[in-house]
Amino acid sequence: MVTAVAISCMGVLLVRRFVDARILRDHHEATDPMMACVGTLFAILLGFMVANAMTRFEEARLNVQEEAGATGDIFRLSQSLPPPTNTEIMSDCVKYFDIVCDQEFKLMEDGKLSDQCWDIYADLWQHCTAYEPKTQGQSNLHQGLVAAMTKLGECRRARSAQITYRLPTVLWVVVISGAVSIIIFTLFFGVDSLVLQLAMTSIVTLILVLNVYLLDAFDSPFSGNVKVSPLPFEVNRTIFHKAMSKLPTIQNK
Amino acid sequence: MSFVAWNIITLLTIGAAMCGVLLVRRYLNKEMLKSNHQVTDPLMATVGMLFAILLGFLVANAMTRYEECRLNVQAESGAVGDIFRIARGFNSSIRLPIMNNCLKYIDSVSNDEWPALSLEKMNDQSWNIYSDIWSEISLMQPDTQGQSNLHQALVGAVTKLGECRRARAAQIQSHMPAILWLVIYAGAFITVCFSFFFGLESVKLQLMMTALLTYVLCMNMYLLVSFNAPFAGDVKIQPTAFGVNQKLFRQILNKDVQ
């Protein structure tokens, strides 16, 4: 940020060194509308892209919440199933929470998912599809289980796509070149007060750099300074560890 | 169109725009142009801003449609994944044909259909495999309540698969109307032409500003061209979601067959 502002100020000084301020002032009638055109175009593009990146970030956050919720539903629905199905599914759910919280969120910073988690997910599916309900109540629970498993799968696959998706390189090229073009246009103004022009150019550069930083920060929801937290998983993990510790009590009911 | 090719077109366009400035300067008196600045300035501001807003929103709209296509591919791959996993709850005579067809579908879409999408075509073989999956699921007769529950979920998943596949078929055909392209190109041309009508003291400065303006307009139009065709060009959607399932399904099927 500081570098960009320094370079843009040096640009102003360089232009002023080789081109008289009076000549630049005479060109304001052309510089003004051209910069307005370029500035408006870039502002809409960058603004939309930042909004889009923030929307994708929010979707990633909600997806984590839904995934934790789906796993929680699987845990609770399986509690009333007969043993050993209930304990198998419940302990798989708890293992899933543990690995997601302890390992997978760290791996996601490097764009990876845990193979162990995929295995547990596969085991959960296996238990759910192999279970044969004996009563209507168990059948209703089974239907709920299959629906919750489908939801868990959707969310997990969505998370897998979210950690790998990035804005295309060509988009970054257009954004950076657009920002540079606007800063270059600010150099073509000849304001009487050099200090004032340096201040205005610095402010424009700062705003552009901050917005590009926002775009970068929100583009990768699971890494960087702004990232989605595993809190929904952590909350459920604590609750379900306690529930598992009471398991013999549940089974005797 | 590739980014490299578009950059060449951009350079040529910038060259043409700069020639335009020099041409106007050659045949029209600088003082005469200068005396018209009071009109040229607001007119260019109006035209430029109007076009900038139009192009900006069209690019935003194209990127939104691109995002929808990408999410649809993800959902389609997910639906195939659900069918594959749910089918495992049945005995081998029922589950193996469905699971094999799921893998065949993914192979066909990734290897044969994806290259055809850039030519706005779908692959007949993929449609046939999709029909086979539908037949197998709809002809199924569950023997137990558990299988009935799984069958309901299967029907839901294959319906979802159909929705996503049809959406993809529509998305490859959906384009901006030709009249809109005409307006875009005309708007860009007019905006750049307006920059010729300034009689500035420094020709070099005017050439630089015209070049910058032309460059930014060309880059944004490239974005519109690229994102308007989500399955072709430099930013095309890849079948990564299908690729992930491909490997996983092969491993599971090999285990099941053994």
Short mmCIF file of C-alpha atoms in Angstrom, two decimals, chain A residues 10-219:
data_model
loop_
_atom_site.label_atom_id
_atom_site.label_comp_id
_atom_site.label_asym_id
_atom_site.label_seq_id
_atom_site.Cartn_x
_atom_site.Cartn_y
_atom_site.Cartn_z
CA MET A 10 6.82 9.85 -7.68
CA GLY A 11 4.79 9.67 -10.88
CA VAL A 12 3.25 13.08 -10.16
CA LEU A 13 6.68 14.58 -9.48
CA LEU A 14 8.13 12.98 -12.62
CA VAL A 15 5.36 14.32 -14.87
CA ARG A 16 5.66 17.75 -13.26
CA ARG A 17 9.39 17.68 -13.91
CA PHE A 18 9.00 17.15 -17.64
CA VAL A 19 5.64 18.82 -18.30
CA ASP A 20 4.71 22.30 -17.12
CA ALA A 21 1.66 22.54 -14.84
CA ARG A 22 0.14 25.17 -17.13
CA ILE A 23 0.21 22.73 -20.06
CA LEU A 24 -1.38 20.03 -17.92
CA ARG A 25 -4.02 22.53 -16.80
CA ASP A 26 -4.81 23.31 -20.44
CA HIS A 27 -5.53 19.63 -20.96
CA HIS A 28 -8.06 19.36 -18.15
CA GLU A 29 -10.96 19.63 -20.56
CA ALA A 30 -9.86 16.36 -22.14
CA THR A 31 -8.44 14.65 -19.06
CA ASP A 32 -11.66 15.21 -17.09
CA PRO A 33 -14.17 13.33 -19.31
CA MET A 34 -11.70 10.58 -20.24
CA MET A 35 -10.89 9.90 -16.63
CA ALA A 36 -14.59 10.02 -15.77
CA CYS A 37 -15.23 7.32 -18.39
CA VAL A 38 -12.36 5.09 -17.32
CA GLY A 39 -13.01 5.72 -13.62
CA THR A 40 -16.72 4.90 -13.83
CA LEU A 41 -16.06 1.72 -15.82
CA PHE A 42 -13.43 0.52 -13.42
CA ALA A 43 -15.41 1.54 -10.34
CA ILE A 44 -18.42 -0.53 -11.45
CA LEU A 45 -16.22 -3.50 -12.33
CA LEU A 46 -14.16 -3.44 -9.15
CA GLY A 47 -17.15 -2.70 -6.97
CA PHE A 48 -19.07 -5.60 -8.44
CA MET A 49 -16.09 -7.93 -8.11
CA VAL A 50 -15.57 -7.02 -4.46
CA ALA A 51 -19.29 -7.51 -3.79
CA ASN A 52 -19.16 -10.85 -5.62
CA ALA A 53 -16.11 -11.99 -3.63
CA MET A 54 -17.84 -11.02 -0.37
CA THR A 55 -20.96 -12.91 -1.45
CA ARG A 56 -18.88 -16.01 -2.15
CA PHE A 57 -17.22 -15.60 1.25
CA GLU A 58 -20.62 -15.41 2.92
CA GLU A 59 -21.77 -18.49 0.98
CA ALA A 60 -18.68 -20.36 2.20
CA ARG A 61 -19.46 -19.32 5.78
CA LEU A 62 -23.10 -20.41 5.52
CA ASN A 63 -22.02 -23.64 3.85
CA VAL A 64 -19.75 -24.49 6.82
CA GLN A 65 -22.70 -23.81 9.10
CA GLU A 66 -25.00 -26.05 7.05
CA GLU A 67 -22.40 -28.81 6.89
CA ALA A 68 -21.97 -28.76 10.66
CA GLY A 69 -25.76 -28.72 10.99
CA ALA A 70 -26.21 -31.68 8.65
CA THR A 71 -23.61 -33.68 10.59
CA GLY A 72 -25.39 -32.72 13.78
CA ASP A 73 -28.70 -33.91 12.33
CA ILE A 74 -27.13 -37.24 11.39
CA PHE A 75 -25.82 -37.59 14.94
CA ARG A 76 -29.17 -36.82 16.54
CA LEU A 77 -31.24 -38.90 14.12
CA SER A 78 -29.02 -41.93 14.69
CA GLN A 79 -29.26 -41.64 18.50
CA SER A 80 -32.61 -43.41 18.49
CA LEU A 81 -31.59 -46.17 16.15
CA PRO A 82 -30.79 -49.57 17.56
CA PRO A 83 -27.20 -50.58 18.37
CA PRO A 84 -24.71 -51.06 16.82
CA THR A 85 -25.88 -48.72 14.04
CA ASN A 86 -26.40 -45.80 16.41
CA THR A 87 -22.94 -46.00 18.00
CA GLU A 88 -21.22 -46.52 14.64
CA ILE A 89 -22.86 -43.46 13.09
CA MET A 90 -22.51 -41.29 16.19
CA SER A 91 -18.82 -42.07 16.68
CA ASP A 92 -18.20 -41.45 12.96
CA CYS A 93 -19.89 -38.05 13.31
CA VAL A 94 -17.69 -37.16 16.28
CA LYS A 95 -14.57 -38.35 14.41
CA TYR A 96 -15.66 -36.21 11.45
CA PHE A 97 -15.99 -33.12 13.68
CA ASP A 98 -12.60 -33.81 15.29
CA ILE A 99 -10.72 -34.16 12.03
CA VAL A 100 -12.45 -31.20 10.36
CA CYS A 101 -11.63 -28.93 13.32
CA ASP A 102 -8.12 -30.20 14.08
CA GLN A 103 -6.75 -31.03 10.64
CA GLU A 104 -8.92 -30.10 7.73
CA PHE A 105 -9.28 -26.37 8.34
CA LYS A 106 -5.48 -26.10 8.42
CA LEU A 107 -5.19 -28.14 5.23
CA MET A 108 -7.77 -25.91 3.55
CA GLU A 109 -5.35 -22.97 3.84
CA ASP A 110 -3.25 -24.85 1.29
CA GLY A 111 -6.25 -25.75 -0.84
CA LYS A 112 -6.52 -29.36 0.34
CA LEU A 113 -9.04 -31.57 2.11
CA SER A 114 -8.30 -34.44 4.47
CA ASP A 115 -8.43 -37.95 2.97
CA GLN A 116 -9.32 -39.26 6.40
CA CYS A 117 -12.44 -37.08 6.39
CA TRP A 118 -13.46 -38.42 3.00
CA ASP A 119 -13.07 -41.96 4.39
CA ILE A 120 -15.26 -41.15 7.40
CA TYR A 121 -17.82 -39.56 5.05
CA ALA A 122 -17.79 -42.75 2.96
CA ASP A 123 -18.25 -44.85 6.14
CA LEU A 124 -21.20 -42.72 7.19
CA TRP A 125 -22.84 -43.31 3.81
CA GLN A 126 -22.14 -47.02 4.14
CA HIS A 127 -23.83 -47.20 7.59
CA CYS A 128 -26.82 -45.17 6.39
CA THR A 129 -27.42 -47.18 3.23
CA ALA A 130 -26.80 -50.55 4.88
CA TYR A 131 -29.27 -49.89 7.73
CA GLU A 132 -32.60 -51.70 7.45
CA PRO A 133 -35.39 -50.07 9.52
CA LYS A 134 -37.73 -52.50 11.31
CA THR A 135 -40.48 -50.11 12.35
CA GLN A 136 -42.25 -47.13 10.79
CA GLY A 137 -40.54 -44.83 13.29
CA GLN A 138 -37.13 -46.17 12.35
CA SER A 139 -38.06 -45.80 8.68
CA ASN A 140 -38.93 -42.12 9.23
CA LEU A 141 -35.59 -41.64 10.95
CA HIS A 142 -33.88 -43.45 8.10
CA GLN A 143 -35.47 -41.10 5.56
CA GLY A 144 -34.24 -38.15 7.60
CA LEU A 145 -30.78 -39.71 7.78
CA VAL A 146 -30.53 -40.16 4.03
CA ALA A 147 -31.68 -36.57 3.48
CA ALA A 148 -29.13 -35.30 6.03
CA MET A 149 -26.37 -37.38 4.39
CA THR A 150 -27.28 -35.92 1.00
CA LYS A 151 -27.08 -32.44 2.51
CA LEU A 152 -23.72 -33.23 4.13
CA GLY A 153 -22.42 -34.43 0.76
CA GLU A 154 -23.60 -31.28 -1.00
CA CYS A 155 -21.94 -29.06 1.60
CA ARG A 156 -18.70 -31.01 1.65
CA ARG A 157 -18.43 -30.94 -2.14
CA ALA A 158 -19.25 -27.22 -2.12
CA ARG A 159 -16.46 -26.63 0.42
CA SER A 160 -14.11 -28.69 -1.74
CA ALA A 161 -14.90 -26.42 -4.71
CA GLN A 162 -14.66 -23.23 -2.64
CA ILE A 163 -11.10 -23.93 -1.48
CA THR A 164 -9.87 -24.37 -5.04
CA TYR A 165 -11.84 -21.68 -6.88
CA ARG A 166 -10.01 -18.42 -7.50
CA LEU A 167 -10.73 -15.44 -9.75
CA PRO A 168 -9.23 -16.12 -13.19
CA THR A 169 -5.78 -14.61 -13.83
CA VAL A 170 -7.11 -12.58 -16.77
CA LEU A 171 -9.51 -10.84 -14.38
CA TRP A 172 -6.63 -9.87 -12.11
CA VAL A 173 -4.75 -8.52 -15.15
CA VAL A 174 -7.75 -6.32 -16.06
CA VAL A 175 -8.22 -5.14 -12.46
CA ILE A 176 -4.57 -4.24 -11.93
CA SER A 177 -4.24 -2.60 -15.35
CA GLY A 178 -7.47 -0.65 -14.76
CA ALA A 179 -6.20 0.61 -11.41
CA VAL A 180 -2.86 1.59 -12.92
CA SER A 181 -4.65 3.40 -15.78
CA ILE A 182 -6.69 5.48 -13.36
CA ILE A 183 -3.60 6.42 -11.38
CA ILE A 184 -1.83 7.38 -14.61
CA PHE A 185 -4.77 9.62 -15.51
CA THR A 186 -4.40 11.44 -12.19
CA LEU A 187 -0.86 12.32 -13.20
CA PHE A 188 -2.20 14.32 -16.16
CA PHE A 189 -3.78 16.98 -13.97
CA GLY A 190 -1.90 20.23 -13.41
CA VAL A 191 -3.08 21.62 -10.09
CA ASP A 192 -1.49 24.83 -8.80
CA SER A 193 -0.69 23.31 -5.46
CA LEU A 194 1.66 20.36 -5.91
CA VAL A 195 1.05 19.27 -2.33
CA LEU A 196 -2.68 19.17 -2.98
CA GLN A 197 -2.20 17.10 -6.12
CA LEU A 198 0.11 14.70 -4.30
CA ALA A 199 -2.49 14.36 -1.54
CA MET A 200 -5.32 13.68 -4.02
CA THR A 201 -3.27 11.20 -6.04
CA SER A 202 -2.27 9.43 -2.82
CA ILE A 203 -5.89 9.18 -1.70
CA VAL A 204 -7.02 7.79 -5.06
CA THR A 205 -4.17 5.26 -5.01
CA LEU A 206 -4.97 4.29 -1.43
CA ILE A 207 -8.65 3.69 -2.19
CA LEU A 208 -7.81 1.61 -5.26
CA VAL A 209 -5.23 -0.47 -3.40
CA LEU A 210 -7.61 -1.03 -0.46
CA ASN A 211 -10.36 -2.26 -2.78
CA VAL A 212 -7.96 -4.57 -4.62
CA TYR A 213 -6.82 -5.84 -1.21
CA LEU A 214 -10.46 -6.49 -0.24
CA LEU A 215 -10.89 -8.44 -3.46
CA ASP A 216 -7.84 -10.55 -2.70
CA ALA A 217 -8.81 -11.08 0.95
CA PHE A 218 -12.33 -12.29 0.22
CA ASP A 219 -11.33 -14.32 -2.84
#
